[in-house]
Tab-separated table of C-alpha atoms in Angstrom:
chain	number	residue	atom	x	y	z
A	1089	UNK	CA	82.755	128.357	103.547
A	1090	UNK	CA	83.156	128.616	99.731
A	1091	UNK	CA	86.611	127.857	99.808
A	1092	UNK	CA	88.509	126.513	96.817
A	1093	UNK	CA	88.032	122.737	98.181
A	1094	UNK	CA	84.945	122.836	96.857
A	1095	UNK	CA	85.598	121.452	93.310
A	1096	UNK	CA	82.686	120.114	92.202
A	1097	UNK	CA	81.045	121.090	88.926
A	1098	UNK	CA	84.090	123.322	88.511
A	1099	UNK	CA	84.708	124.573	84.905
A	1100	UNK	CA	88.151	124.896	83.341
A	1101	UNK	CA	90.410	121.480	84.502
A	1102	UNK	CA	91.843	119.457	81.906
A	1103	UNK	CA	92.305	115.856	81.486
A	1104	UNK	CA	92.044	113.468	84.151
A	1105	UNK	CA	95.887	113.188	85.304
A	1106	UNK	CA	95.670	109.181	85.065
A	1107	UNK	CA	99.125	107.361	86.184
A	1108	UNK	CA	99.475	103.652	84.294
A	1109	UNK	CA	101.822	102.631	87.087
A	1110	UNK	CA	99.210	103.009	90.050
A	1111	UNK	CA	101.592	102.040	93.065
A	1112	UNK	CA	100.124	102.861	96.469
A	1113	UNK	CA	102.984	105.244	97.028
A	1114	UNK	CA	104.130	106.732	93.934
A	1115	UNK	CA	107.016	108.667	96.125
A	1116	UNK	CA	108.319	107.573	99.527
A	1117	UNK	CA	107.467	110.653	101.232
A	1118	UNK	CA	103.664	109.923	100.606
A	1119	UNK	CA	103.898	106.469	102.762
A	1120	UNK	CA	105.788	107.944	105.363
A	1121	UNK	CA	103.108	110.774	105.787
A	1122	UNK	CA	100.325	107.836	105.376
A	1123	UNK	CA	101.815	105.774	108.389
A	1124	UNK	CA	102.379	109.889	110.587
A	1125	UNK	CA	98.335	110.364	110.142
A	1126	UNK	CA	97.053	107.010	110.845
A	1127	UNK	CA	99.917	107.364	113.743
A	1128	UNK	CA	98.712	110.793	114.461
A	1129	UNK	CA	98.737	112.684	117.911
A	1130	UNK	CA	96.427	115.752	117.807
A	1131	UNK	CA	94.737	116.353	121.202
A	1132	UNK	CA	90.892	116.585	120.838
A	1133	UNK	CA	91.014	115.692	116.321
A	1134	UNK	CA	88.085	115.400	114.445
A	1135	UNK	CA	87.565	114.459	111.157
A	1136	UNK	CA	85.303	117.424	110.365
A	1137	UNK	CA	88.137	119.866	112.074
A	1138	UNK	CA	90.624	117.831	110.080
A	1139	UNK	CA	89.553	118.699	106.814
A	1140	UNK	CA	88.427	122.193	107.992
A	1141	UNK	CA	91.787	122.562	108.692
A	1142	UNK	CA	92.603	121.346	104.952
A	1143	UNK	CA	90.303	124.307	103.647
A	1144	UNK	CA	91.915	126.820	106.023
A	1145	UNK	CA	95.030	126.195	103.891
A	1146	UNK	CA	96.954	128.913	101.336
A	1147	UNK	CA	94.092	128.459	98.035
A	1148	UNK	CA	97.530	128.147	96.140
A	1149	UNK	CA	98.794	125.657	98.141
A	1150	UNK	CA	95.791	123.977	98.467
A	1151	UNK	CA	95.664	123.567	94.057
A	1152	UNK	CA	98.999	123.122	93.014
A	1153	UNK	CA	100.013	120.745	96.724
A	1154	UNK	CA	99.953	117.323	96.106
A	1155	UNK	CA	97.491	115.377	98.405
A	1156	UNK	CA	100.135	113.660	101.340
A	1157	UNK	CA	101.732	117.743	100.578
A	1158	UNK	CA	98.165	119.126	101.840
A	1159	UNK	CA	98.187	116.668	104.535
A	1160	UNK	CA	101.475	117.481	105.873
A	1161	UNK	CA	100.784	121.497	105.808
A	1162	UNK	CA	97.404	120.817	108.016
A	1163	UNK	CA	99.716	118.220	110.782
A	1164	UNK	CA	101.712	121.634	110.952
A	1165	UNK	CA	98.765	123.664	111.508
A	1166	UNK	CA	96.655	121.413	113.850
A	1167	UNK	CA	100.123	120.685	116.062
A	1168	UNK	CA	100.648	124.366	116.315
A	1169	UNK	CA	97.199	124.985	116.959
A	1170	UNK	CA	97.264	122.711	119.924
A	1171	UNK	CA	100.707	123.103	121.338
A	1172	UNK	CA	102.482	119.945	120.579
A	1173	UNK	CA	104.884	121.661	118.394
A	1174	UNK	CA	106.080	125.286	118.801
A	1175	UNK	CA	106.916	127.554	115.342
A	1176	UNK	CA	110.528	126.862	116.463
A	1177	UNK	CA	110.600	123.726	116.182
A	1178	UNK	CA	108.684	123.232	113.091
A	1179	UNK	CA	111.005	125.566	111.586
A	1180	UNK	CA	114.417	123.993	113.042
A	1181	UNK	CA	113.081	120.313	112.840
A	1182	UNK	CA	114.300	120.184	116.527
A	1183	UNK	CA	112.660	119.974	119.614
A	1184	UNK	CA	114.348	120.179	123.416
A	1185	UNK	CA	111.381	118.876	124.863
A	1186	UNK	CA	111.671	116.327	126.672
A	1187	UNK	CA	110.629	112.977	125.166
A	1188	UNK	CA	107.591	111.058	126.355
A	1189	UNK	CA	107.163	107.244	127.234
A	1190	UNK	CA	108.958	105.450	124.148
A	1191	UNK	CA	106.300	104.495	122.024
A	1192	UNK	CA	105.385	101.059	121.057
A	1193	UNK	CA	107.132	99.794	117.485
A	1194	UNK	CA	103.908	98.123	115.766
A	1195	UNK	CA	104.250	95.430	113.567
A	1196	UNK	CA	102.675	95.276	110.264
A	1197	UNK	CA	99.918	92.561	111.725
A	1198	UNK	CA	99.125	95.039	114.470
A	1199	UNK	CA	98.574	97.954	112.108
A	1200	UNK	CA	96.006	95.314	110.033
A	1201	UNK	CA	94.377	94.894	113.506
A	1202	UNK	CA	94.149	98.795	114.536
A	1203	UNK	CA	93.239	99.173	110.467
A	1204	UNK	CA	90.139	96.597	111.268
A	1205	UNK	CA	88.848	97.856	114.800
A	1206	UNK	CA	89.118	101.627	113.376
A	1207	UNK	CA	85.662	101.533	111.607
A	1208	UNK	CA	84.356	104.655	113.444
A	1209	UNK	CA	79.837	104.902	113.193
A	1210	UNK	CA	79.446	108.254	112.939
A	1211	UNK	CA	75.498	107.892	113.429
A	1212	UNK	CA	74.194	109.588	117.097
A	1213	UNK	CA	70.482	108.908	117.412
A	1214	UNK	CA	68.362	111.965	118.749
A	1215	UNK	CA	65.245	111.908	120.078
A	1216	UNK	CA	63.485	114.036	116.839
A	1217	UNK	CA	61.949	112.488	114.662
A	1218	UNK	CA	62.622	112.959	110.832
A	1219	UNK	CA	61.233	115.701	108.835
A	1220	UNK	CA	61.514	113.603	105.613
A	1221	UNK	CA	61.237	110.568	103.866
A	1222	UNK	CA	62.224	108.325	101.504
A	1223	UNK	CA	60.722	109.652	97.966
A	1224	UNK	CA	59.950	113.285	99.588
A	1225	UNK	CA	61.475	116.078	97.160
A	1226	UNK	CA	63.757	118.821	99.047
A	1227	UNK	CA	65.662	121.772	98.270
A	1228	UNK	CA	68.761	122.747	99.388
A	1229	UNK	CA	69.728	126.192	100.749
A	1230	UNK	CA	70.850	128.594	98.717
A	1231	UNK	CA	73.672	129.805	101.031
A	1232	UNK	CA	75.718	128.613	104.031
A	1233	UNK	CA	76.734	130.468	106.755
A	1234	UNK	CA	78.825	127.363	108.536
A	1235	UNK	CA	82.471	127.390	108.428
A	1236	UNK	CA	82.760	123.735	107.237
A	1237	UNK	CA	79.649	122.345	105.330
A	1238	UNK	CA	79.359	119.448	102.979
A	1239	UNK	CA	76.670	121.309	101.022
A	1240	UNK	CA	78.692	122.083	98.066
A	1241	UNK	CA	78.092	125.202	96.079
A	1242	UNK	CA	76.781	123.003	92.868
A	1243	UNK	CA	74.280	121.057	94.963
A	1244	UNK	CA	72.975	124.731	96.698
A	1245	UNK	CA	69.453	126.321	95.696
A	1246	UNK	CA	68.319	122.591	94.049
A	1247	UNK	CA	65.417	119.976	94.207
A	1248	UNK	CA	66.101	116.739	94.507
A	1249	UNK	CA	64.381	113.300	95.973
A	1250	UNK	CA	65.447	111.651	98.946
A	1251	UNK	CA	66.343	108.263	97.946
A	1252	UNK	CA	67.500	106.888	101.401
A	1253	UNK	CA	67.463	108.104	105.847
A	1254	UNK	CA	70.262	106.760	107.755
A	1255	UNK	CA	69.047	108.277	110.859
A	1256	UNK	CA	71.362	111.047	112.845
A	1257	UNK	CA	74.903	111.095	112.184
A	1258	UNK	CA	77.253	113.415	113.386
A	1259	UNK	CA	76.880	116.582	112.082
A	1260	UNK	CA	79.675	118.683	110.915
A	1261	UNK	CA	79.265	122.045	110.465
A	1262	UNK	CA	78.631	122.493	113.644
A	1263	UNK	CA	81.375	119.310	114.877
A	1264	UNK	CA	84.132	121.813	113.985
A	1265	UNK	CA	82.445	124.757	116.063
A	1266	UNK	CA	82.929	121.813	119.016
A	1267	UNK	CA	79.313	120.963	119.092
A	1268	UNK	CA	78.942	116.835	119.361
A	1269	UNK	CA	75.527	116.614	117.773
A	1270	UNK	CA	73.499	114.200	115.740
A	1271	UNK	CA	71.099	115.792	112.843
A	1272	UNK	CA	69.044	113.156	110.472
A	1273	UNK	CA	70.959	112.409	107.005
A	1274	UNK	CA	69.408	111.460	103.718
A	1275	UNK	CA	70.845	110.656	100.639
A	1276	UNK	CA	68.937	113.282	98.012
A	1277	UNK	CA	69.322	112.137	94.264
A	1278	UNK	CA	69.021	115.247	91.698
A	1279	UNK	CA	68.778	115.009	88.047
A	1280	UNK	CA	72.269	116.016	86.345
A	1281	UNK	CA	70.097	118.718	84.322
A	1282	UNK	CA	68.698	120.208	87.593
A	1283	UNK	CA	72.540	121.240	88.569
A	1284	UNK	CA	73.969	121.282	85.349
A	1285	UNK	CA	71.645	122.486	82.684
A	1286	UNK	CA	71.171	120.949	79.492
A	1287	UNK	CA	74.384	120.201	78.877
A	1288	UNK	CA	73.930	116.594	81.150
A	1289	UNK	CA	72.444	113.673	79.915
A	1290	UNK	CA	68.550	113.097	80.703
A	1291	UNK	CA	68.397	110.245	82.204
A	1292	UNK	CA	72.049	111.169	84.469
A	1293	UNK	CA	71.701	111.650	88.473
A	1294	UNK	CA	73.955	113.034	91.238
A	1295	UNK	CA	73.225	111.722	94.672
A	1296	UNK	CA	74.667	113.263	98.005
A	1297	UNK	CA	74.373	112.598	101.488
A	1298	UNK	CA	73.056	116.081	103.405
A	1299	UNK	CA	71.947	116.766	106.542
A	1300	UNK	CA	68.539	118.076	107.409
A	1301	UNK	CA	69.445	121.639	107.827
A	1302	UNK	CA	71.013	121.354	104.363
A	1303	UNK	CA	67.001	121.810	103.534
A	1304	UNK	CA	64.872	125.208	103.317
B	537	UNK	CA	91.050	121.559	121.301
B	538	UNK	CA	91.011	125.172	119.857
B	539	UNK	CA	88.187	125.264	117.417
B	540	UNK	CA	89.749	128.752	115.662
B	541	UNK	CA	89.029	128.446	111.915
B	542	UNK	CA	90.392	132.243	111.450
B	543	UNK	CA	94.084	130.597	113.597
B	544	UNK	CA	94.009	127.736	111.509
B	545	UNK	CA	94.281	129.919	108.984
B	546	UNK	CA	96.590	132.648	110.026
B	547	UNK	CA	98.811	129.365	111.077
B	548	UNK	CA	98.512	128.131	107.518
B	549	UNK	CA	100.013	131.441	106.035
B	550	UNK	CA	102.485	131.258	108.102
B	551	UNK	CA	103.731	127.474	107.285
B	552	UNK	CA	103.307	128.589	103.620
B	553	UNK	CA	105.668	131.758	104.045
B	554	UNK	CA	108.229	129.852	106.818
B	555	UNK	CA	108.717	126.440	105.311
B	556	UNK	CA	110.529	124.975	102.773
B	557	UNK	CA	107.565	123.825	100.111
B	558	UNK	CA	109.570	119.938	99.132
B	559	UNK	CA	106.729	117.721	101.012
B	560	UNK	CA	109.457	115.071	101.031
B	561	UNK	CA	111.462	117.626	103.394
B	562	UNK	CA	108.580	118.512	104.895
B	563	UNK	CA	107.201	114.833	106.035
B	564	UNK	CA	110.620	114.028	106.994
B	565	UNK	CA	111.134	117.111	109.818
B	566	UNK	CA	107.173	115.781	111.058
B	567	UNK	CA	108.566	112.498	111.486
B	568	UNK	CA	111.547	113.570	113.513
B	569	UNK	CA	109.822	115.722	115.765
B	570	UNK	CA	107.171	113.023	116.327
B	571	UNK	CA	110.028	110.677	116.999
B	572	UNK	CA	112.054	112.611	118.871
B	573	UNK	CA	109.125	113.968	120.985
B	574	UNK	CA	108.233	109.887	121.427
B	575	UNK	CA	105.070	110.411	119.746
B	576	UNK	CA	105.750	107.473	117.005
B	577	UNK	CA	107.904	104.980	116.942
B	578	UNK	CA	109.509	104.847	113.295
B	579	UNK	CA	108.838	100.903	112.935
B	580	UNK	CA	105.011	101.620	112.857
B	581	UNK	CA	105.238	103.574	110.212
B	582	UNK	CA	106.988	101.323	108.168
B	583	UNK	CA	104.150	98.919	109.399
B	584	UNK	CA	101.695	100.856	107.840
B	585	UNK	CA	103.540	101.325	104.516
B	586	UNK	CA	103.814	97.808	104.177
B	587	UNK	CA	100.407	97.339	105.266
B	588	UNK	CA	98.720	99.324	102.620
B	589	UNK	CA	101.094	98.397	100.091
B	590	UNK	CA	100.579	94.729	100.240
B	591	UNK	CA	97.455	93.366	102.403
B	592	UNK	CA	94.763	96.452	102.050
B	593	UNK	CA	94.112	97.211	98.930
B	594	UNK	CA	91.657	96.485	95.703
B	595	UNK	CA	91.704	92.845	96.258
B	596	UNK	CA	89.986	92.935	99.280
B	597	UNK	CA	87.066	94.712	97.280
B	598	UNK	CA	87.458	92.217	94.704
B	599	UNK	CA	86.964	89.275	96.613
B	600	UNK	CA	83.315	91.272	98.189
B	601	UNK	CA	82.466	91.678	94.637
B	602	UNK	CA	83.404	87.972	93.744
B	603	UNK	CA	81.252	86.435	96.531
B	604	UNK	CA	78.544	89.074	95.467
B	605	UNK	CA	78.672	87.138	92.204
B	606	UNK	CA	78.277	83.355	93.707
B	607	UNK	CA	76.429	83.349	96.713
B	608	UNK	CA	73.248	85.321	95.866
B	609	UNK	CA	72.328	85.162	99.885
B	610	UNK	CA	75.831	87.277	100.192
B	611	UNK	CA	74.546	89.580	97.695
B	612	UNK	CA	71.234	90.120	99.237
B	613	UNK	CA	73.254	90.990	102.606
B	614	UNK	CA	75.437	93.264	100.665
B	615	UNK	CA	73.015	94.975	99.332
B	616	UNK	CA	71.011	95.659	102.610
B	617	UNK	CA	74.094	96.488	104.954
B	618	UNK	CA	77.660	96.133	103.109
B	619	UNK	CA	79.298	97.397	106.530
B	620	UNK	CA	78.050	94.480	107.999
B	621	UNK	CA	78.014	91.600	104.828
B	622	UNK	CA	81.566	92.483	104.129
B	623	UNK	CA	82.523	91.660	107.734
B	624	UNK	CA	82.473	87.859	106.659
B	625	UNK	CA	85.492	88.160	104.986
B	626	UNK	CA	87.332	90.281	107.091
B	627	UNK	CA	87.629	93.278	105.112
B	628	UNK	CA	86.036	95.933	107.308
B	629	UNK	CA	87.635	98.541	108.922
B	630	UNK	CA	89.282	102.333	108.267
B	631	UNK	CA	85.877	104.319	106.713
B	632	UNK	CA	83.632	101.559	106.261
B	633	UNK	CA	81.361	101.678	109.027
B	634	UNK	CA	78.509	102.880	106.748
B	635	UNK	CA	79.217	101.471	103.346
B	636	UNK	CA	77.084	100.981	100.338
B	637	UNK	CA	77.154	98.846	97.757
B	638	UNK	CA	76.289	99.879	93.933
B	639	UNK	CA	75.148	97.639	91.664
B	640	UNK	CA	75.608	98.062	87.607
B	641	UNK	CA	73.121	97.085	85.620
B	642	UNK	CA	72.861	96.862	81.927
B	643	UNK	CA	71.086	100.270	82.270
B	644	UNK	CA	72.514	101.611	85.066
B	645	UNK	CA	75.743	102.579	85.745
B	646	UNK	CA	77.280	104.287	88.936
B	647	UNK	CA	80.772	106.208	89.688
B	648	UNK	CA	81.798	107.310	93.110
B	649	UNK	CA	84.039	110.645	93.772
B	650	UNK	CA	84.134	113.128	96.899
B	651	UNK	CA	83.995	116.804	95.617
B	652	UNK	CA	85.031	118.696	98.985
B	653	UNK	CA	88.115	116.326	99.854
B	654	UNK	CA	88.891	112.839	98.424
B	655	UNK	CA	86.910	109.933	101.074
B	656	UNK	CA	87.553	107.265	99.932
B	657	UNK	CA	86.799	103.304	101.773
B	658	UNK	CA	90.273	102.516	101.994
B	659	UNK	CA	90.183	98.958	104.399
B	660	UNK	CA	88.394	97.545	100.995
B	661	UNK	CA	90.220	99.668	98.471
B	662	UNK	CA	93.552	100.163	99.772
B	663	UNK	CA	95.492	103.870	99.157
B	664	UNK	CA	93.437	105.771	96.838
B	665	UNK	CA	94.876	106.363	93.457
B	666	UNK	CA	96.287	110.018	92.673
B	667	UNK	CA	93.777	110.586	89.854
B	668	UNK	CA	90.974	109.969	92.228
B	669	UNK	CA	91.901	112.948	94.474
B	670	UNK	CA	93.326	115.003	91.480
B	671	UNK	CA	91.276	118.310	91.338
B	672	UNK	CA	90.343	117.365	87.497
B	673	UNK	CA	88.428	114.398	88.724
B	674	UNK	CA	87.320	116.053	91.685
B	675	UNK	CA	85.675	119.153	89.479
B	676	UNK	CA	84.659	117.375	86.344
B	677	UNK	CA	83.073	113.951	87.335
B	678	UNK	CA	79.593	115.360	88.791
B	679	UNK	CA	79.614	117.840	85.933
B	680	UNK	CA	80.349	115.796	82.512
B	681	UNK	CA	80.848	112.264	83.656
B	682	UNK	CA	80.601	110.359	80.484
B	683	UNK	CA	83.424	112.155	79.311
B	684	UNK	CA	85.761	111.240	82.362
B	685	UNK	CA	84.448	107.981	81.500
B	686	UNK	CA	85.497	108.351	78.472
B	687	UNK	CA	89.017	109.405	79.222
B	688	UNK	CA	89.562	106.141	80.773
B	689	UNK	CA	88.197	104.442	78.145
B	690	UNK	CA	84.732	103.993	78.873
B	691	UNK	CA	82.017	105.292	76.517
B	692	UNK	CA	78.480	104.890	77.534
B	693	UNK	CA	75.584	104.825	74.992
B	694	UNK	CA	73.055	107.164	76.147
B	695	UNK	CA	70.437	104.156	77.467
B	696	UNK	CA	72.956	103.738	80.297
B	697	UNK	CA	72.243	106.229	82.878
B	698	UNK	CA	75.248	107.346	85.025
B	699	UNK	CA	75.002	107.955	88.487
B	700	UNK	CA	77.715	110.126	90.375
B	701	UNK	CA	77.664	109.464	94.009
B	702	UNK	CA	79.277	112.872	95.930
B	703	UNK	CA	80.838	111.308	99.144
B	704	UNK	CA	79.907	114.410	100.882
B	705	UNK	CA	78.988	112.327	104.521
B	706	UNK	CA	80.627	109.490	106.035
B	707	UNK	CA	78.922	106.996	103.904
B	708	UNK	CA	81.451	104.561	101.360
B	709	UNK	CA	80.986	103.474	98.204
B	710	UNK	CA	81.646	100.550	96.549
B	711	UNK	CA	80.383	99.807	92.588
B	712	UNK	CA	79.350	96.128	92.021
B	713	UNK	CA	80.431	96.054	88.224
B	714	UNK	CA	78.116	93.086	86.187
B	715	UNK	CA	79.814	90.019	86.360
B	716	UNK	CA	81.228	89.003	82.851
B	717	UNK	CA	79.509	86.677	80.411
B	718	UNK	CA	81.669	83.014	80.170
B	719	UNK	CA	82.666	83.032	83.565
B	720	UNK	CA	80.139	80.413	84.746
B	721	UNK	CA	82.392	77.318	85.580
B	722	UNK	CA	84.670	79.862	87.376
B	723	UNK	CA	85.678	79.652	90.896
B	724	UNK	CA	85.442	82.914	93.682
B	725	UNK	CA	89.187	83.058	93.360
B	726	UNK	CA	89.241	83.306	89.498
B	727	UNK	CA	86.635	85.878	89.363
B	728	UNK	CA	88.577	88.067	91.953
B	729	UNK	CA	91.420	88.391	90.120
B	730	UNK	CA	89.092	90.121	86.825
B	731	UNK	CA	87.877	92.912	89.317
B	732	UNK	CA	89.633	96.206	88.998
B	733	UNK	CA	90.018	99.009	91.456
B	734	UNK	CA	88.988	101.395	88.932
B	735	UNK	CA	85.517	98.889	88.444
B	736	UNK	CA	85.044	99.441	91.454
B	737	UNK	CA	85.066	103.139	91.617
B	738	UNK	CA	83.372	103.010	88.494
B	739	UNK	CA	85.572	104.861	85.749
B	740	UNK	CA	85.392	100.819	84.012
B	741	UNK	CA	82.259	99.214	83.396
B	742	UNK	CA	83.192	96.001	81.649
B	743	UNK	CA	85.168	93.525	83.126
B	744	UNK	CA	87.526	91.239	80.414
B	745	UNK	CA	86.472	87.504	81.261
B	746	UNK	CA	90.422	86.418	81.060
B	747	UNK	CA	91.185	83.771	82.621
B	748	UNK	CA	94.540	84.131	84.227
């Protein structure tokens, strides 16, 4: 969808909002909602329907939120969307549920060991073969009718090279539809001036990784 | 679960008009109700604050891009599988199961940003800084890079060609900045410590060959 969380190539933002002090957590709140995703307990979650779920938000909310605010906002949605929490208790902060097992109180050296085995491949081999390869030139579609693509608008109606083929990887526009299925990925480098106009430097590139339906 | 992108957002409009809009109180009625429902236990969330405030962050990417710079057999590995090279020291982990490493040269010069959210390869990086998922950087750095270079402070000359690299699929990024002239007699350690996050994203080019 052309939501507004698709940014790129955007006119009209200011300065890049660069903080000297850099801590991981700037505010408490931000940690806490950190630890409550890796932590989190969404039946069925994708990442693809996760950050679907981050475009279905307010287009306010989505600007002006800061990022742990945005994340927070889709844990409401995607728990009320699956039952685990009712409006009621999102809106009291209570719940008369009845608890489940007690969960187990990690340490910080088993959180470095779930952080290490959580590497997830996302590549799903299919039996097609390839339509492209490295140094063929492809153009993008000039519109997308997927709810969730990672075609963004700037990149849309262009020619670029394919500089590498990782073979299938999941594919998500149709992942959040609940379709499982592999499509072949490339990385596709376009000159700055083919997106941009003259305005870009000659000898700049973008490069983005798009799946093969991405191409007319 | 429900797949309902026209719920999700009907359920979005409705958080927006029900809830108070302070994230802080917001995060904190989440954690209760995931406590109280047993869904978390509040310890493991401190866990993971501490984690990623302490052990995973930049210099684990620092010391890939140290051994990058001494072992030249490393390199070669990094530079044909970096999911796999940067296994050996133990880095791997949360979105880095298909990384690639991007080498500077003196003509080449790469930056990394995700337009359509903020990925980021956080078991070598650590928590991602705000600027890097700020909609400014988000909107401008595909569009006029050398000047969001330039905001940090680093100006190109126009023989250095820029490369933006969208993080639109599951693949991570990791710049390889040029390793600084002087620092021959250094050891791995030493030449950690000169590697910035930010070199590594690739808003700096040039490392300072300080010696701490």
């Amino acid at each position: 969808m052309d939501g507004i969380h698709d940014l790129g190539g955007k006119e009209g933002f200011g300065p890049i909002p660069i903080d000297p002090t850099d801590e991981p957590f700037p505010n408490e709140w931000e940690g806490r909602m950190w630890g409550l995703a890796r932590e989190q307990a969404v039946p069925g979650m994708t990442i693809d329907y996760f950050r679907h779920g981050l475009e279905r938000m307010v287009p306010k909310d989505y600007l002006s939120f800061p990022y742990f605010g945005k994340w927070c906002a889709n844990y409401y949605m995607l728990y009320l969307q699956t039952g685990v929490f009712t409006e009621e208790e999102i809106l009291t902060g209570k719940t008369t549920r009845d608890p489940n097992a007690a969960p187990v109180a990690k340490t910080k050296d088993d959180i470095i060991a779930q952080n290490r085995a959580s590497a997830v491949d996302f590549s799903l081999p299919i039996d097609d073969a390839p339509l492209h390869k490295v140094g063929d030139n492809v153009t993008t579609r000039a519109h997308m009718a997927a709810r969730h693509t990672r075609l963004p608008a700037y990149a849309r109606n262009a020619t670029g090279r394919i500089i590498a083929h990782h073979g299938a990887h999941v594919m998500p526009d149709r992942n959040v539809e609940g379709h499982h299925v592999g499509e072949h990925l490339y990385t596709v480098e376009f000159a700055a001036r083919d997106l941009f106009g003259e305005s870009a430097a000659a000898k700049d590139t973008v490069t983005l990784d798009l799946w093969e339906s991405y191409f007319v | 679960m429900t797949q309902d992108s026209e719920d999700a957002a009907r359920l979005h409009r409705n958080i927006h008009s029900h809830l108070p809009s302070d994230p802080a109180l917001r995060v904190k009625t989440l954690e209760s109700l995931m406590v109280e429902r047993g869904l978390v236990a509040p310890e493991s969330i401190d866990a993971w604050v501490e984690a990623y405030s302490e052990e995973i962050g930049p210099k684990r990417g620092a010391s890939v891009v140290a051994r990058a710079w001494v072992d030249p057999e490393f390199r070669s590995r990094l530079e044909a599988d970096a999911s796999e090279a940067i296994k050996d020291l133990g880095v791997d982990g949360n979105a880095t199961a298909h990384l690639k490493a991007l080498f500077n040269t003196p003509t080449q010069h790469h930056l990394v940003v995700c337009t359509l959210c903020s990925c980021y390869p956080w078991s070598i990086l650590g928590m991602s800084p705000a600027w890097y998922k700020s909609a400014e950087y988000r909107a401008r750095s595909v569009r006029e890079p050398r000047k969001v270079l330039a905001e940090f402070g680093t100006d190109l000359p126009d023989d250095i060609a820029v490369t933006v690299w969208d993080s639109t699929a599951e693949l991570r990024y990791l710049v390889i900045p040029e390793r600084p002239a002087g620092t021959d007699e250094w050891s791995e350690d030493q030449l950690a410590a000169i590697v910035t996050r930010n070199a590594m994203i690739g808003t700096e080019r040039d490392l300072v060959a300080e010696a701490s």
